[in-house]
Short mmCIF file of C-alpha atoms and ligand atoms in Angstrom, two decimals:
data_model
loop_
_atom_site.label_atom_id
_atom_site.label_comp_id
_atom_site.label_asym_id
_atom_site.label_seq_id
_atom_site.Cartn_x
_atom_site.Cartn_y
_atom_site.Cartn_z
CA UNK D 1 171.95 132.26 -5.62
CA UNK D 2 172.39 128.83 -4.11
CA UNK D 3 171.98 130.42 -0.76
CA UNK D 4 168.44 131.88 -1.22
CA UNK D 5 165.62 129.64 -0.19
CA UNK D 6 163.26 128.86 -2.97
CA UNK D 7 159.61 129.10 -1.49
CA UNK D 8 156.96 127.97 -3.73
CA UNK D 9 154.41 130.94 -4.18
CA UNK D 10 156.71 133.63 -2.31
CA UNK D 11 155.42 132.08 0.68
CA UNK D 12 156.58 134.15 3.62
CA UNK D 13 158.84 135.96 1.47
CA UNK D 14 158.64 139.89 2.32
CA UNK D 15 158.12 141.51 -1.60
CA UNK D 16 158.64 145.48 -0.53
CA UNK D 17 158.30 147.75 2.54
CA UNK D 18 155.49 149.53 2.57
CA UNK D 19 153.65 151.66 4.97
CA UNK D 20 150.15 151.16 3.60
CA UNK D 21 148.94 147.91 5.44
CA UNK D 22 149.94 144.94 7.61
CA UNK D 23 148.63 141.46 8.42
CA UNK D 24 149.73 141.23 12.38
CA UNK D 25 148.91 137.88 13.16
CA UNK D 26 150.37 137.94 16.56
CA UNK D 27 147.95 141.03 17.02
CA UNK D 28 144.86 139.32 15.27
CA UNK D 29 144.36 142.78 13.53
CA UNK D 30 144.79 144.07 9.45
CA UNK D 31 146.85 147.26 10.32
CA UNK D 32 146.11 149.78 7.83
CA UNK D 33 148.33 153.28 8.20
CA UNK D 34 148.12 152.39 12.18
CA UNK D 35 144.86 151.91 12.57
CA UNK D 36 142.47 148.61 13.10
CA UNK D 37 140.72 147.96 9.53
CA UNK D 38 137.81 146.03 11.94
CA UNK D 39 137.72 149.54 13.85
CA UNK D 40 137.66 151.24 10.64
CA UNK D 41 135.01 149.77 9.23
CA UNK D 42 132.96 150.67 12.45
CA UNK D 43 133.59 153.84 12.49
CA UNK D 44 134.35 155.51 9.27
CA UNK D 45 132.93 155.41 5.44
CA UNK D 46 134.80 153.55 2.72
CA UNK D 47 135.69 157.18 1.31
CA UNK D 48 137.31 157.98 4.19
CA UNK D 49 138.88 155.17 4.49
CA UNK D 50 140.13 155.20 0.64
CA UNK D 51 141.19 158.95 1.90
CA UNK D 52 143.18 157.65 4.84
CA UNK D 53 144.56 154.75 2.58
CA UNK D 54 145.77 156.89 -0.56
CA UNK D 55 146.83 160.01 1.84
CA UNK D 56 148.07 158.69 5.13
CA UNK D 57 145.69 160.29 7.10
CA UNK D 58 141.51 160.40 8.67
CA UNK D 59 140.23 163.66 6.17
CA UNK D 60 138.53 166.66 7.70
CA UNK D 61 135.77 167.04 6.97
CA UNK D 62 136.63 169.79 4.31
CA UNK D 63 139.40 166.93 2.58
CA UNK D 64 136.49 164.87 2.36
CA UNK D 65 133.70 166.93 0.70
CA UNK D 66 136.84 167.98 -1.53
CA UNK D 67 137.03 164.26 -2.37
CA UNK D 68 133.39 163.53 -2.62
CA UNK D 69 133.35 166.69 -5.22
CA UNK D 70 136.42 165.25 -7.02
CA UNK D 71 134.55 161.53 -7.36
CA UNK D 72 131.63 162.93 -8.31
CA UNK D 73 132.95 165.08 -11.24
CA UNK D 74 135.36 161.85 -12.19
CA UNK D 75 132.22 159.61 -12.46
CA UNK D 76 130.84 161.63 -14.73
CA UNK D 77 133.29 161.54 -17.04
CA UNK D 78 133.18 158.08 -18.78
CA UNK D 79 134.03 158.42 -22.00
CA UNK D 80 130.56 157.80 -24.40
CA UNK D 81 133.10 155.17 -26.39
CA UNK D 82 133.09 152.41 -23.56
CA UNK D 83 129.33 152.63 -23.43
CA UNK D 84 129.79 151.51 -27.05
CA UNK D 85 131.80 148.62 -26.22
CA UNK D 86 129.51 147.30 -23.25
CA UNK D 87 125.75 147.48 -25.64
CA UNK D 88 128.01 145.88 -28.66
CA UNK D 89 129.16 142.67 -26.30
CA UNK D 90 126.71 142.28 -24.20
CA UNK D 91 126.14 139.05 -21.83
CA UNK D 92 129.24 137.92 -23.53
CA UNK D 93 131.51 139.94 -21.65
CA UNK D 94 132.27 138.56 -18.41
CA UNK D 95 131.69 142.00 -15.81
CA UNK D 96 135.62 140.80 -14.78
CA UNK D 97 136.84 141.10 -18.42
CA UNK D 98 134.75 144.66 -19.43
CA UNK D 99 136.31 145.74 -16.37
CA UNK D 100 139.55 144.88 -17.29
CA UNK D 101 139.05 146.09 -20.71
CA UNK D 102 137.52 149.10 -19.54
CA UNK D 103 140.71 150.43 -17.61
CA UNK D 104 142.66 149.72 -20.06
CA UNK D 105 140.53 151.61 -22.71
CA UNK D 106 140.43 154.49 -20.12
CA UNK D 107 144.36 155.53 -21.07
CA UNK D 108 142.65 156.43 -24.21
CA UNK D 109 143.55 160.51 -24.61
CA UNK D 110 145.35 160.14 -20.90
CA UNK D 111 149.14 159.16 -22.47
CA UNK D 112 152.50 160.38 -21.51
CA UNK D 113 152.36 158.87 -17.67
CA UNK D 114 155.28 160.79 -15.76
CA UNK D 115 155.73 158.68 -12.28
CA UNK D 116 157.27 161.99 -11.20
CA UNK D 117 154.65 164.09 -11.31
CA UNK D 118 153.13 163.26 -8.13
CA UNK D 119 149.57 165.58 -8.76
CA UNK D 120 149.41 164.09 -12.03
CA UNK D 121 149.98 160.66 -10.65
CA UNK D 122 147.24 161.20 -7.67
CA UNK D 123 144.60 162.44 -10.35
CA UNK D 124 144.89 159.63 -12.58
CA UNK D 125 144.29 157.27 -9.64
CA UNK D 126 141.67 158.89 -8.51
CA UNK D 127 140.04 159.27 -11.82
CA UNK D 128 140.28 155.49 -12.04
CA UNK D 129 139.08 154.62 -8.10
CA UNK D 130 135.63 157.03 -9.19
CA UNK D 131 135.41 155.05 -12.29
CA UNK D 132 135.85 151.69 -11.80
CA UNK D 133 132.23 151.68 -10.30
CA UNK D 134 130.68 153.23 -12.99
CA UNK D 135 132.16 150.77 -15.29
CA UNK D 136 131.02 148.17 -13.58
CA UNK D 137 127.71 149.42 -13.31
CA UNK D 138 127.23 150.49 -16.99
CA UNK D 139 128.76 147.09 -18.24
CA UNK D 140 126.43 145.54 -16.20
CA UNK D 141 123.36 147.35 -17.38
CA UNK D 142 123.63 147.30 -20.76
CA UNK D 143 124.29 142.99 -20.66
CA UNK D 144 120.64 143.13 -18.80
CA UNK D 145 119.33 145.16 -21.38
CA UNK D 146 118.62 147.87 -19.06
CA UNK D 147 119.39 151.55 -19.58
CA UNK D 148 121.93 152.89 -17.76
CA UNK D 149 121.16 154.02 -14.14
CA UNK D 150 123.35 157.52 -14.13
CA UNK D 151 125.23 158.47 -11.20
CA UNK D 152 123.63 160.39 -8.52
CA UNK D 153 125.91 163.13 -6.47
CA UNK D 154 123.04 163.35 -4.15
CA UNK D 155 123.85 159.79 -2.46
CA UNK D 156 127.03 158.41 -0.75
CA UNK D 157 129.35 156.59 -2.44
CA UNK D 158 128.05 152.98 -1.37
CA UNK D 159 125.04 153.93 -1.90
CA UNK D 160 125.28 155.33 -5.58
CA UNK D 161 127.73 152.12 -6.36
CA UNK D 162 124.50 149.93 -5.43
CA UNK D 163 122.03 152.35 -7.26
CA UNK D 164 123.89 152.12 -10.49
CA UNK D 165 124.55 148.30 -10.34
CA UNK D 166 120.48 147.75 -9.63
CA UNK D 167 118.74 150.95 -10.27
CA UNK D 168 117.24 150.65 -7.16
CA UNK D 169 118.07 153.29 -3.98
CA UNK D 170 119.53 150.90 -1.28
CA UNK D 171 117.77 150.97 2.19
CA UNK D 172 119.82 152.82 4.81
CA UNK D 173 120.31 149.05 6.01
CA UNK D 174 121.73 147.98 2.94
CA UNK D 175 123.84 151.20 1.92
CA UNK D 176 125.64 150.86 5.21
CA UNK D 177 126.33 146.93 4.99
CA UNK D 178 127.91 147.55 1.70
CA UNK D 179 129.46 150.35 2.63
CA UNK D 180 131.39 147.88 5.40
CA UNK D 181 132.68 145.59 2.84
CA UNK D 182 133.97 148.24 0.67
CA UNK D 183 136.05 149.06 3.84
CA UNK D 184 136.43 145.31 4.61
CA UNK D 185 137.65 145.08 1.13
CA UNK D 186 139.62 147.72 0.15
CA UNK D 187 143.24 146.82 1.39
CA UNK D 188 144.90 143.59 2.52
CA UNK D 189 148.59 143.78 2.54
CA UNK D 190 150.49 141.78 -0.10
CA UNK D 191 147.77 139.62 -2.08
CA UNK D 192 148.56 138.20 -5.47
CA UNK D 193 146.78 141.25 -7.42
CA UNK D 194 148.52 143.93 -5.43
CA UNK D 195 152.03 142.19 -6.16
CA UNK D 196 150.58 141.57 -10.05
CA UNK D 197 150.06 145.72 -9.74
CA UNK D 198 153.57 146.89 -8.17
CA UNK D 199 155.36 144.66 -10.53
CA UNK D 200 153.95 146.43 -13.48
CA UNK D 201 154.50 149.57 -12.15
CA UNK D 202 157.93 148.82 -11.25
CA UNK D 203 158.86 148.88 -14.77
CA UNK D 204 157.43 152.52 -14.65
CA UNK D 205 154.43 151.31 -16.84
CA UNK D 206 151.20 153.70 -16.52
CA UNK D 207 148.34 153.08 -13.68
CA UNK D 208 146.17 151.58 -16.21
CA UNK D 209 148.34 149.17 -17.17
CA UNK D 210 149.09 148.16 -13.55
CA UNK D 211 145.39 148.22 -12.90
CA UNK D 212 144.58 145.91 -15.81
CA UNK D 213 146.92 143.44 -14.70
CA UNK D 214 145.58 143.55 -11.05
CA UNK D 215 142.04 142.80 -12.08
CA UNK D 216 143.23 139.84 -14.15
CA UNK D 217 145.11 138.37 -11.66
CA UNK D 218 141.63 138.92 -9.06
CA UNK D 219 139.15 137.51 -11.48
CA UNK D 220 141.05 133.78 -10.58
CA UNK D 221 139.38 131.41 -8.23
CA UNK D 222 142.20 131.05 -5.67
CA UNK D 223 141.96 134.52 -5.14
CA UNK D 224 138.65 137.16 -5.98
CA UNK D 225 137.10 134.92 -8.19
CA UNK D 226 136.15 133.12 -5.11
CA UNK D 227 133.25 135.11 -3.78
CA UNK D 228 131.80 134.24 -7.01
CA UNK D 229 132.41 130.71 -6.76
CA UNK D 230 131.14 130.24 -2.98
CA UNK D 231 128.13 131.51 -4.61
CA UNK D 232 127.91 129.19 -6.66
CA UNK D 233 128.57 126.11 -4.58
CA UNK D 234 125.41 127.42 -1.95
CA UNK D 235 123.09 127.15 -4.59
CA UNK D 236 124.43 124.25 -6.20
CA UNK D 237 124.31 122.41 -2.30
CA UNK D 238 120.53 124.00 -1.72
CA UNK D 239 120.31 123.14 2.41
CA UNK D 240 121.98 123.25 5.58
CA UNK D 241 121.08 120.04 5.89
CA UNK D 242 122.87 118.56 2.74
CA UNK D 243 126.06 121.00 3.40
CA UNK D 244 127.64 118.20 5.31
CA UNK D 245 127.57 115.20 2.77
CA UNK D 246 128.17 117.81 -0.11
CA UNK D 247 131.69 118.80 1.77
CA UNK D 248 132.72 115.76 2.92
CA UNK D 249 132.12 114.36 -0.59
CA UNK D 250 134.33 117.43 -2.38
CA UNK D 251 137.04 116.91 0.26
CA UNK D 252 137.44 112.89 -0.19
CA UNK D 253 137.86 113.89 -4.29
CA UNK D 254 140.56 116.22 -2.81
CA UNK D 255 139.09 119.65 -4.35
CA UNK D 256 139.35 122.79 -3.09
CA UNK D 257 136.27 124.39 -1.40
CA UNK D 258 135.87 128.20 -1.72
CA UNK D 259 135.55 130.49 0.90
CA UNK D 260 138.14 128.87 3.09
CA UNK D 261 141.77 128.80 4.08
CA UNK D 262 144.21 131.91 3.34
CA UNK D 263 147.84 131.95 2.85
CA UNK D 264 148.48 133.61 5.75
CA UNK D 265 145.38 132.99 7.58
CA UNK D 266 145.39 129.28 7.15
CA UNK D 267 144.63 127.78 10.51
CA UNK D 268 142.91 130.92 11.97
CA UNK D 269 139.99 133.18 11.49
CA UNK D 270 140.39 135.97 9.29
CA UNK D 271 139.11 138.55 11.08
CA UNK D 272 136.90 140.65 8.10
CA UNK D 273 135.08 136.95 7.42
CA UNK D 274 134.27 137.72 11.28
CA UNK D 275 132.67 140.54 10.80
CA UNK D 276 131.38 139.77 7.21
CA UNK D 277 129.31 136.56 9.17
CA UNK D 278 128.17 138.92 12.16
CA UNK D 279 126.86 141.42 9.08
CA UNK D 280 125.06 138.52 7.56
CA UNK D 281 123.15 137.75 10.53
CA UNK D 282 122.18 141.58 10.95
CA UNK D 283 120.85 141.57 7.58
CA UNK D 284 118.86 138.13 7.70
CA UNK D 285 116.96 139.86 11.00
CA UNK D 286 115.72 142.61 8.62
CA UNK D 287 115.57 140.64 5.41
CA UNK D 288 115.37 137.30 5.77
CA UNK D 289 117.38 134.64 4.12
CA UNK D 290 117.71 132.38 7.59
CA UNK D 291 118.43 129.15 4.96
CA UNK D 292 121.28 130.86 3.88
CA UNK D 293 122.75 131.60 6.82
CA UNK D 294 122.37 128.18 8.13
CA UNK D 295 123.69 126.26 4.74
CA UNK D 296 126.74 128.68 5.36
CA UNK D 297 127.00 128.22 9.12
CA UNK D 298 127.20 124.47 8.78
CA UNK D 299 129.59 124.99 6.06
CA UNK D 300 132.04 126.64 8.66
CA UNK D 301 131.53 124.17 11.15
CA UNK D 302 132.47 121.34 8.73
CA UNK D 303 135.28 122.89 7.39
CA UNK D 304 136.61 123.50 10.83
CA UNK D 305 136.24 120.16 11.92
CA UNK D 306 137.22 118.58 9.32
CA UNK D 307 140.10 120.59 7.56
CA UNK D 308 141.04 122.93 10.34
CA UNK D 309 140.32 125.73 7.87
CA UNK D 310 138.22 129.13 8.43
CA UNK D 311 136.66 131.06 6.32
CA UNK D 312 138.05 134.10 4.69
CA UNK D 313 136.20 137.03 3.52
CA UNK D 314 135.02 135.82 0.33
CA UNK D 315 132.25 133.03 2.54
CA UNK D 316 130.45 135.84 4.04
CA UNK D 317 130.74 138.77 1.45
CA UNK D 318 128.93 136.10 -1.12
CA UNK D 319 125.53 135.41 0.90
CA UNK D 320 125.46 139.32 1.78
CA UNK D 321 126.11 140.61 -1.66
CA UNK D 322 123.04 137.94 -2.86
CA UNK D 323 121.04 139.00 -0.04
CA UNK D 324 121.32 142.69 -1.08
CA UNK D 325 119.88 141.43 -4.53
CA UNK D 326 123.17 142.03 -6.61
CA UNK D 327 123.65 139.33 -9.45
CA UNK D 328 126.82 136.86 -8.75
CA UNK D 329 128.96 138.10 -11.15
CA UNK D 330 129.44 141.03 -9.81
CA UNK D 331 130.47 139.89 -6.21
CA UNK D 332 134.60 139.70 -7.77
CA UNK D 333 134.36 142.92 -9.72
CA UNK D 334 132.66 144.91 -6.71
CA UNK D 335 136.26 143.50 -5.00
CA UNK D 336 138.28 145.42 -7.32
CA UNK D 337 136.17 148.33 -7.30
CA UNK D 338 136.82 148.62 -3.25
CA UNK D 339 140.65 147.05 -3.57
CA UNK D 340 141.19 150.10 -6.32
CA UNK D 341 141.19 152.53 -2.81
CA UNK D 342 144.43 150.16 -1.82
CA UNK D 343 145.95 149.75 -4.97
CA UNK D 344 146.22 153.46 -5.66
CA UNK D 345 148.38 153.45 -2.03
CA UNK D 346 150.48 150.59 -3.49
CA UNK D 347 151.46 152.21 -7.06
CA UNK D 348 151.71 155.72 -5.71
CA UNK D 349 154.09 153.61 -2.59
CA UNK D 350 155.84 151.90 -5.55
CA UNK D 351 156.40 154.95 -8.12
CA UNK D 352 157.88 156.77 -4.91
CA UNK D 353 160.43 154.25 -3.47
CA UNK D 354 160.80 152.30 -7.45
CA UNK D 355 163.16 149.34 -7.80
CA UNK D 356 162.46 147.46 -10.82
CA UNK D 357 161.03 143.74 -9.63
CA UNK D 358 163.35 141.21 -11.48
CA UNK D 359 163.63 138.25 -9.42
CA UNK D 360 165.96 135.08 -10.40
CA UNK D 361 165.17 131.31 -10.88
CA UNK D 362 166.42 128.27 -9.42
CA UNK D 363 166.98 126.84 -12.85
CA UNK D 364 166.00 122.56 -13.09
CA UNK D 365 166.40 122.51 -16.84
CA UNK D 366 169.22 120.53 -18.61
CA UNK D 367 172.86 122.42 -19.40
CA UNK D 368 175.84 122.14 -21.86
CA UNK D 369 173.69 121.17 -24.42
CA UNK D 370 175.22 120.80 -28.22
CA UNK D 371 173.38 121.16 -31.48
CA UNK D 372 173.82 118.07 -33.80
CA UNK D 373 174.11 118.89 -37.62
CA UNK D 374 170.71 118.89 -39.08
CA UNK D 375 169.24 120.26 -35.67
CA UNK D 376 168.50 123.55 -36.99
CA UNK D 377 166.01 124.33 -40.03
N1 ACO C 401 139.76 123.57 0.63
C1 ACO C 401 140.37 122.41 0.85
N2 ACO C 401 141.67 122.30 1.17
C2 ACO C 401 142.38 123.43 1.27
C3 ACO C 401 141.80 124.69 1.06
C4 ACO C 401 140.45 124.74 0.73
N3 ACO C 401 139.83 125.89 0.51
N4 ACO C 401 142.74 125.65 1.22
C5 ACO C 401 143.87 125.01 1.52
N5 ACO C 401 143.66 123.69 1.55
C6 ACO C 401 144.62 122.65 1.84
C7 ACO C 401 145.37 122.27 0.58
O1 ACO C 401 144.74 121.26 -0.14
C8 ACO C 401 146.70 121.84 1.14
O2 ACO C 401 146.56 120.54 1.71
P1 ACO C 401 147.76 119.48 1.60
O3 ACO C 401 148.91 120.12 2.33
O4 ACO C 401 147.17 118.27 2.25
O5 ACO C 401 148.02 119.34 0.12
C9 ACO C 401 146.93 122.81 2.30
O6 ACO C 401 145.62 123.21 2.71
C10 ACO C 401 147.75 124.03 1.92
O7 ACO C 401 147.21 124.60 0.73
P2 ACO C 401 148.05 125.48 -0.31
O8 ACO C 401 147.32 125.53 -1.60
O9 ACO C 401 149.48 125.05 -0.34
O10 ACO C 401 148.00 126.87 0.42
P3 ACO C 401 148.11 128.27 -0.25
O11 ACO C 401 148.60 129.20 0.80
O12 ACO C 401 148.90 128.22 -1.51
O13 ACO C 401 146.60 128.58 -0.65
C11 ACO C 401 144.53 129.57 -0.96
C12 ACO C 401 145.85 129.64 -0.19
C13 ACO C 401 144.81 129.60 -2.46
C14 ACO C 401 143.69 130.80 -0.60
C15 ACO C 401 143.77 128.28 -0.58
O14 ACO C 401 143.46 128.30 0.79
C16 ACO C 401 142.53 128.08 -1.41
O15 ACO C 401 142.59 127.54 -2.52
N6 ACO C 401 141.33 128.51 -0.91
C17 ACO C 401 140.11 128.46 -1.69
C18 ACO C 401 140.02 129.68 -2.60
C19 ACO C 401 139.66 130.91 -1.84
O16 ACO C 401 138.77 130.93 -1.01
N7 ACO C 401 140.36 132.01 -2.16
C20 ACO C 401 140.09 133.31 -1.55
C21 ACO C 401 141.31 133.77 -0.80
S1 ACO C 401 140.94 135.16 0.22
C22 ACO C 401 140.67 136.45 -0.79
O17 ACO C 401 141.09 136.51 -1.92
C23 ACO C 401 139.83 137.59 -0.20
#
């Protein structure tokens, strides 16, 4: 043991091999099955992209209506019960937490997970990617009081995702903005909840399980939770012009601002925040919001100067997500919902090639310890 190096947080430390996604940093590109994930979301639809990510290839055309028909019939299927549960708790479920409760209540009637059964294992994950939105959605409805906006087949995914959250059809504009940081979103490599997912599947535990513990570990601060949180901290700061004093103030009390740095970003741009800013600017020309994009713009040029630190996705996606009129709570769950397309890759990847995660400790505590009489009860 003595040999290993410890590294605090894993950092640097290689957790499987996989052939799902890849942070090249020499390359300044987020390799996913190949291809650029910045060309990707150019060029293709999240679906597709959740196609290529789960199947290893761009569908046909005929593999994607297939999946479009498969989604559609999934997101149809919520079980009545979890309805239920969302009206009963209302505003006092977090959307993160009737998420998380929500997968796990899906195993309901779905028992007797068999990691060898490979079509079994692909329909439950698909069942779960078509349903996360819905959840989301309905969870979100009934805390608002508001009946639930059903489904519609008749609109993309992005689209329909949007229309259930707000019961409002998304311009084309909007529909295709979201439908970039779905892609932008939906796979990353090795981040905290992906690991929190393979480990739990490593033991052979069910999808829903692994899924469960993935959207805990996203709803945290340092890592999903933070789109929520930048949120948060533009409103609370109001003004480009009082973005400076408000950072420089934070940084002197040594916190953490959101939105910036990335373990394996750190001291360079992460190239979805990129795009994210240069969607943000499109979207302001059609729908205003020009204080925002200062307050945020200043933001980066403070943190940069000051810290050396970029933004990562999280910055961007919060002002867009606001700016396409979807409440703040949702901006971590809407995360999940387009990480789910990369998380089924990563537990199908990890049922396939299994070796049960069981790491060791460098061990600091005392040793050769001896009870005293009367020590014991
Ligand atoms: N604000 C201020 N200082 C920061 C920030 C930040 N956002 N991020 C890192 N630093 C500083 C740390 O204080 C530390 O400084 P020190 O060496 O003087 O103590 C140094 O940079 C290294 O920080 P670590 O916490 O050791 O780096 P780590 O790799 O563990 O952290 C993390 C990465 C958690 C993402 C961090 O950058 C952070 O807290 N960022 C804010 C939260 C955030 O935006 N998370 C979203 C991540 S991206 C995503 O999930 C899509």
């Amino acid at each position: 043991m003595s040999e290993i190096e410890y590294r605090p947080g894993l950092d640097g430390v290689p957790a499987v091999q996989t052939r799902i996604s890849f942070l090249d940093l020499e390359h300044e590109q987020i390799v996913i099955r190949g291809y650029d994930l910045i060309e990707l979301a150019e060029r293709l639809s999240y679906l597709e992209v959740g196609y290529l990510l789960l199947r290893g290839e761009v569908p046909q055309p005929a593999q994607l209506s297939a999946l479009e028909a498969t989604i559609r019939r999934q997101q149809a299927s919520l079980p009545p019960e979890l309805g239920q549960i969302y009206a009963a708790w209302g505003e006092r479920l977090h959307p993160m937490d009737a998420l998380r409760t929500g997968i796990s209540a899906l195993s309901a009637d779905h028992g007797g997970f068999d990691a060898d059964n490979g079509e079994g294992l692909e329909d439950t994950l698909i069942r779960l990617w078509a349903l996360v939105p819905v959840m989301i959605a309905q969870a979100h409805r009934a805390r608002t009081h508001h009946p639930f906006s059903e489904p519609r087949g008749d609109l993309p995914f992005a689209a329909n995702f949007l229309w259930m959250m707000t019961g409002i059809e998304p311009s084309p504009l909007a529909a295709r903005i979201f439908d970039r940081l779905l892609i932008l979103y939906s796979e990353h490599e090795m981040p905290n909840s992906t690991f929190a997912a393979r480990v739990i599947a490593s033991s052979l535990a069910d999808p829903y399980g692994a899924l469960t513990g993935a959207v805990a570990a996203l709803k945290g601060p340092l890592h999903g939770g933070a789109n929520e949180a930048v949120m948060h901290m533009l409103q609370a700061v109001g003004s480009a012009q009082a973005m400076e004093a408000y950072l420089l103030d934070r940084l002197k009390a040594k916190a953490r601002i959101m939105g910036f740095g990335h373990r394996v970003y750190m001291h360079r741009p992460d190239p979805r925040a990129v795009m994210t800013k240069a969607l943000l600017a499109e979207l302001v020309r059609e729908k205003g919001g020009q204080q925002l994009q200062a307050m945020c713009e200043e933001g980066e040029r403070v943190m940069r100067d000051q810290k050396g630190l970029y933004p990562n996705l999280d910055y961007y996606a919060a002002p867009v997500y606001h700016l396409l009129g979807i409440a703040t709570d949702l901006f971590t769950p809407i995360f999940f919902a387009a990480r789910t397309a990369g998380l089924a890759a990563h537990l199908r990847e990890q049922y396939a090639h299994n070796r049960l995660f069981r790491p060791r400790v460098v061990y600091l505590g005392p040793r050769g310890l001896t009870l005293r009489t009367g020590d014991s009860g």
